[in-house]
Amino acid sequence: MPQPEMLEVKKQRSQFKIGIPREIAYQETRVGLVPQAVAVLVSRGHEVLVENNAGKAANFQDSEYADAGAQIVDSPAEIYHSDIVIKVAPPLLQEIENFRQGMNIFSAINLPGQDAEYFKKLIGKKVTAVSYEYIKDKTNSFPVIRSLSEIVGNTSVFIAAEYLSDIDYGKGKSLGGAPGITPAEVIIIGAGTVGEYAARAALGMGALVKIFDNSVFKLRSIQNKLGTRLYTSIIQQKILAQALRTADVVIGALHSVNGKMPCVITEGMVKDMPAGSVIVDVSITNGGCSETSHATNHSHPVYKKFGVTHYCIPNIPSRVPHTASYALSNYFAPLLLQIADEGGIDNFLKTDAGTRFGTYIYKGILTNKYIGALFGIPYQDIDLLMFPIH
């Protein structure tokens, strides 16, 4: 009996209209794609629309995008009628109004800052929305967040060094000391990516570093990665309080995946800290790891409480937008090329579980269980939508 002929099904490469909007969210200075990435996409046949001055705050000029082959447009509505939009900040309600029905958008989600109306607006536009905070890679980690966290860890130490050396906000003290002079004591709470890169920066500047975390595995791992023995401890109130009494700098680097975390630094601990010491609470995105922390912004970044300077900006990468924009672009440009090679976003999501995990709305259907439970919105498992059981 003749065997049926097996024909290879070749994927047809897609070409897209890609939109890059100018961010209008408060103090958001990053851009989703840099000019060099745009040039690569254009060379592969894609049409890239960039809103005028989209990269200006990150020191990328319209002329650079135009030279890379992008079309510079004045209308946000034209950007949001693209096939795929690469954004940084979560879209504001006024931006969602301009969305084309059924478009695809990659952006942050910043879940603590959203409400049910926000998600219902997106659902009403029948969009496919992917959050870069939730995208996973093949190692089950979060590559975009890791890249930004590396930048945040480095930057947080430079911020701390700046304020520590200030005579009004700090002690007029150098982070690294000098021959015959004791270096500053830096306490890092959290041994994840932010903590690791904060430790690298602080050690590189000559500081004395102590790291606290609730995971022995993470503490062991960070010592192995840094290649040096340094003070580490499980977070225990008495031990942490004792360390804070002599601390010059505290970097709050704990991370909570869902919702707010409990504070580990009490008001009493802050009262006992030396005057002129500095807390950089990176954890403020989840409510902060100190009872004395409240969110600040780039216009008014610090305040003093009990003589201790607090820096609590949720969006630290926007302090270094040029570098942070490269971090985002280095991920999203190759991703767009992969989506095109697979023949479109639907095909790509079927083959890439990590990006599928980051998809919280698929064609107007909420697919994130946690968001559904939080806001009382019906949701469906994206795997069942993409691979229906007949």
CSV table of C-alpha atoms in Angstrom, one decimal, residues 189-354:
chain,number,residue,atom,x,y,z
A,189,ILE,CA,19.2,43.2,51.8
A,190,GLY,CA,18.4,40.7,49.1
A,191,ALA,CA,20.7,38.3,47.2
A,192,GLY,CA,19.0,38.3,43.8
A,193,THR,CA,20.2,40.1,40.7
A,194,VAL,CA,19.9,43.6,42.1
A,195,GLY,CA,21.8,42.5,45.2
A,196,GLU,CA,24.5,40.7,43.2
A,197,TYR,CA,25.3,43.7,41.0
A,198,ALA,CA,25.0,46.2,43.9
A,199,ALA,CA,27.6,44.0,45.7
A,200,ARG,CA,29.9,43.9,42.7
A,201,ALA,CA,29.8,47.7,42.4
A,202,ALA,CA,30.3,48.3,46.1
A,203,LEU,CA,33.2,45.9,46.3
A,204,GLY,CA,34.7,47.4,43.2
A,205,MET,CA,34.7,50.8,45.0
A,206,GLY,CA,36.4,49.3,48.0
A,207,ALA,CA,33.4,49.2,50.4
A,208,LEU,CA,32.9,46.6,53.2
A,209,VAL,CA,29.8,44.6,52.1
A,210,LYS,CA,27.3,42.6,54.1
A,211,ILE,CA,24.5,40.7,52.5
A,212,PHE,CA,21.2,39.5,54.0
A,213,ASP,CA,18.6,37.3,52.5
A,214,ASN,CA,16.1,34.7,53.6
A,215,SER,CA,17.5,32.0,51.3
A,216,VAL,CA,20.7,30.2,52.2
A,217,PHE,CA,20.8,29.0,48.5
A,218,LYS,CA,20.9,32.6,47.3
A,219,LEU,CA,23.5,33.6,49.8
A,220,ARG,CA,25.7,30.6,48.8
A,221,SER,CA,25.1,31.4,45.1
A,222,ILE,CA,26.1,35.1,45.4
A,223,GLN,CA,29.4,34.2,47.1
A,224,ASN,CA,30.2,31.8,44.3
A,225,LYS,CA,29.3,34.3,41.7
A,226,LEU,CA,31.4,37.1,43.3
A,227,GLY,CA,34.3,34.7,43.8
A,228,THR,CA,35.0,36.0,47.3
A,229,ARG,CA,34.1,35.3,50.9
A,230,LEU,CA,32.0,38.1,52.4
A,231,TYR,CA,29.7,38.6,55.3
A,232,THR,CA,26.3,36.9,54.7
A,233,SER,CA,23.4,36.2,57.0
A,234,ILE,CA,19.8,35.0,57.0
A,235,ILE,CA,17.4,38.0,57.8
A,236,GLN,CA,17.0,37.8,61.6
A,237,GLN,CA,15.8,40.9,63.3
A,238,LYS,CA,18.4,41.1,66.1
A,239,ILE,CA,21.4,40.4,63.7
A,240,LEU,CA,20.1,42.9,61.1
A,241,ALA,CA,19.4,45.6,63.8
A,242,GLN,CA,23.0,45.2,65.1
A,243,ALA,CA,24.4,45.5,61.6
A,244,LEU,CA,22.3,48.6,60.8
A,245,ARG,CA,23.7,50.5,63.8
A,246,THR,CA,27.1,50.9,62.1
A,247,ALA,CA,25.9,50.9,58.5
A,248,ASP,CA,26.8,53.8,56.1
A,249,VAL,CA,24.6,52.6,53.2
A,250,VAL,CA,21.7,50.2,53.0
A,251,ILE,CA,20.5,48.9,49.6
A,252,GLY,CA,17.0,47.4,49.9
A,253,ALA,CA,16.9,44.8,47.1
A,254,LEU,CA,14.3,42.3,48.1
A,255,HIS,CA,11.8,41.3,45.4
A,256,SER,CA,8.2,40.1,45.6
A,257,VAL,CA,6.7,38.5,42.5
A,258,ASN,CA,3.1,39.1,43.5
A,259,GLY,CA,2.0,42.1,45.6
A,260,LYS,CA,3.5,43.8,48.6
A,261,MET,CA,6.3,42.4,50.8
A,262,PRO,CA,6.6,42.7,54.5
A,263,CYS,CA,9.0,45.3,55.8
A,264,VAL,CA,12.2,43.9,57.3
A,265,ILE,CA,13.6,47.3,58.5
A,266,THR,CA,11.5,48.7,61.4
A,267,GLU,CA,11.2,52.3,62.3
A,268,GLY,CA,13.2,51.6,65.4
A,269,MET,CA,16.1,50.2,63.4
A,270,VAL,CA,16.2,53.3,61.3
A,271,LYS,CA,16.2,55.5,64.5
A,272,ASP,CA,19.3,53.6,65.7
A,273,MET,CA,21.2,54.1,62.4
A,274,PRO,CA,24.0,56.7,62.3
A,275,ALA,CA,23.0,60.2,61.2
A,276,GLY,CA,24.0,60.8,57.6
A,277,SER,CA,23.7,57.2,56.5
A,278,VAL,CA,21.8,56.4,53.3
A,279,ILE,CA,19.0,54.0,52.4
A,280,VAL,CA,18.4,53.3,48.7
A,281,ASP,CA,15.2,51.3,48.8
A,282,VAL,CA,15.0,49.6,45.4
A,283,SER,CA,12.2,47.4,46.9
A,284,ILE,CA,9.9,50.5,46.8
A,285,THR,CA,8.3,49.0,43.7
A,286,ASN,CA,6.7,46.5,46.0
A,287,GLY,CA,6.1,48.8,48.9
A,288,GLY,CA,9.6,49.0,50.2
A,289,CYS,CA,11.6,47.0,52.7
A,290,SER,CA,11.7,49.7,55.4
A,291,GLU,CA,8.8,51.1,57.4
A,292,THR,CA,10.2,54.6,56.8
A,293,SER,CA,10.2,54.3,53.0
A,294,HIS,CA,7.7,56.0,50.8
A,295,ALA,CA,7.9,56.5,47.0
A,296,THR,CA,9.8,59.6,45.7
A,297,ASN,CA,10.5,60.8,42.1
A,298,HIS,CA,13.4,62.1,40.0
A,299,SER,CA,12.4,65.7,40.7
A,300,HIS,CA,12.5,65.2,44.5
A,301,PRO,CA,14.4,61.9,44.9
A,302,VAL,CA,15.3,62.0,48.6
A,303,TYR,CA,14.1,62.9,52.1
A,304,LYS,CA,15.4,62.5,55.6
A,305,LYS,CA,13.8,60.5,58.4
A,306,PHE,CA,15.5,60.3,61.8
A,307,GLY,CA,18.6,61.8,60.2
A,308,VAL,CA,18.8,59.1,57.6
A,309,THR,CA,18.6,59.9,53.9
A,310,HIS,CA,16.0,57.8,52.0
A,311,TYR,CA,16.1,57.4,48.2
A,312,CYS,CA,13.0,55.6,47.1
A,313,ILE,CA,12.4,56.0,43.4
A,314,PRO,CA,10.4,53.1,41.8
A,315,ASN,CA,11.9,53.8,38.3
A,316,ILE,CA,15.6,53.8,38.8
A,317,PRO,CA,16.4,52.7,35.2
A,318,SER,CA,15.0,56.0,34.0
A,319,ARG,CA,18.0,57.7,35.8
A,320,VAL,CA,20.2,56.1,33.2
A,321,PRO,CA,17.8,55.9,30.2
A,322,HIS,CA,20.5,55.6,27.5
A,323,THR,CA,21.9,52.4,29.0
A,324,ALA,CA,18.4,51.1,30.0
A,325,SER,CA,17.1,51.6,26.5
A,326,TYR,CA,19.9,49.5,25.1
A,327,ALA,CA,19.0,46.7,27.6
A,328,LEU,CA,15.4,46.7,26.4
A,329,SER,CA,16.3,46.9,22.7
A,330,ASN,CA,18.9,44.1,23.0
A,331,TYR,CA,16.0,41.8,24.0
A,332,PHE,CA,13.1,43.0,21.9
A,333,ALA,CA,14.9,43.4,18.5
A,334,PRO,CA,15.9,39.7,18.3
A,335,LEU,CA,12.5,38.8,19.6
A,336,LEU,CA,10.8,40.7,16.8
A,337,LEU,CA,13.0,38.9,14.2
A,338,GLN,CA,12.1,35.5,15.8
A,339,ILE,CA,8.4,36.4,15.6
A,340,ALA,CA,8.8,37.3,11.9
A,341,ASP,CA,10.7,34.1,11.2
A,342,GLU,CA,7.9,32.1,12.8
A,343,GLY,CA,5.3,33.7,10.5
A,344,GLY,CA,3.6,35.9,13.1
A,345,ILE,CA,2.9,36.3,16.7
A,346,ASP,CA,0.3,33.5,16.9
A,347,ASN,CA,2.8,31.0,15.5
A,348,PHE,CA,5.6,32.3,17.7
A,349,LEU,CA,3.5,32.1,20.9
A,350,LYS,CA,2.8,28.4,20.1
A,351,THR,CA,6.5,27.7,20.0
A,352,ASP,CA,7.8,29.9,22.8
A,353,ALA,CA,6.4,29.0,26.2
A,354,GLY,CA,8.4,31.9,27.9
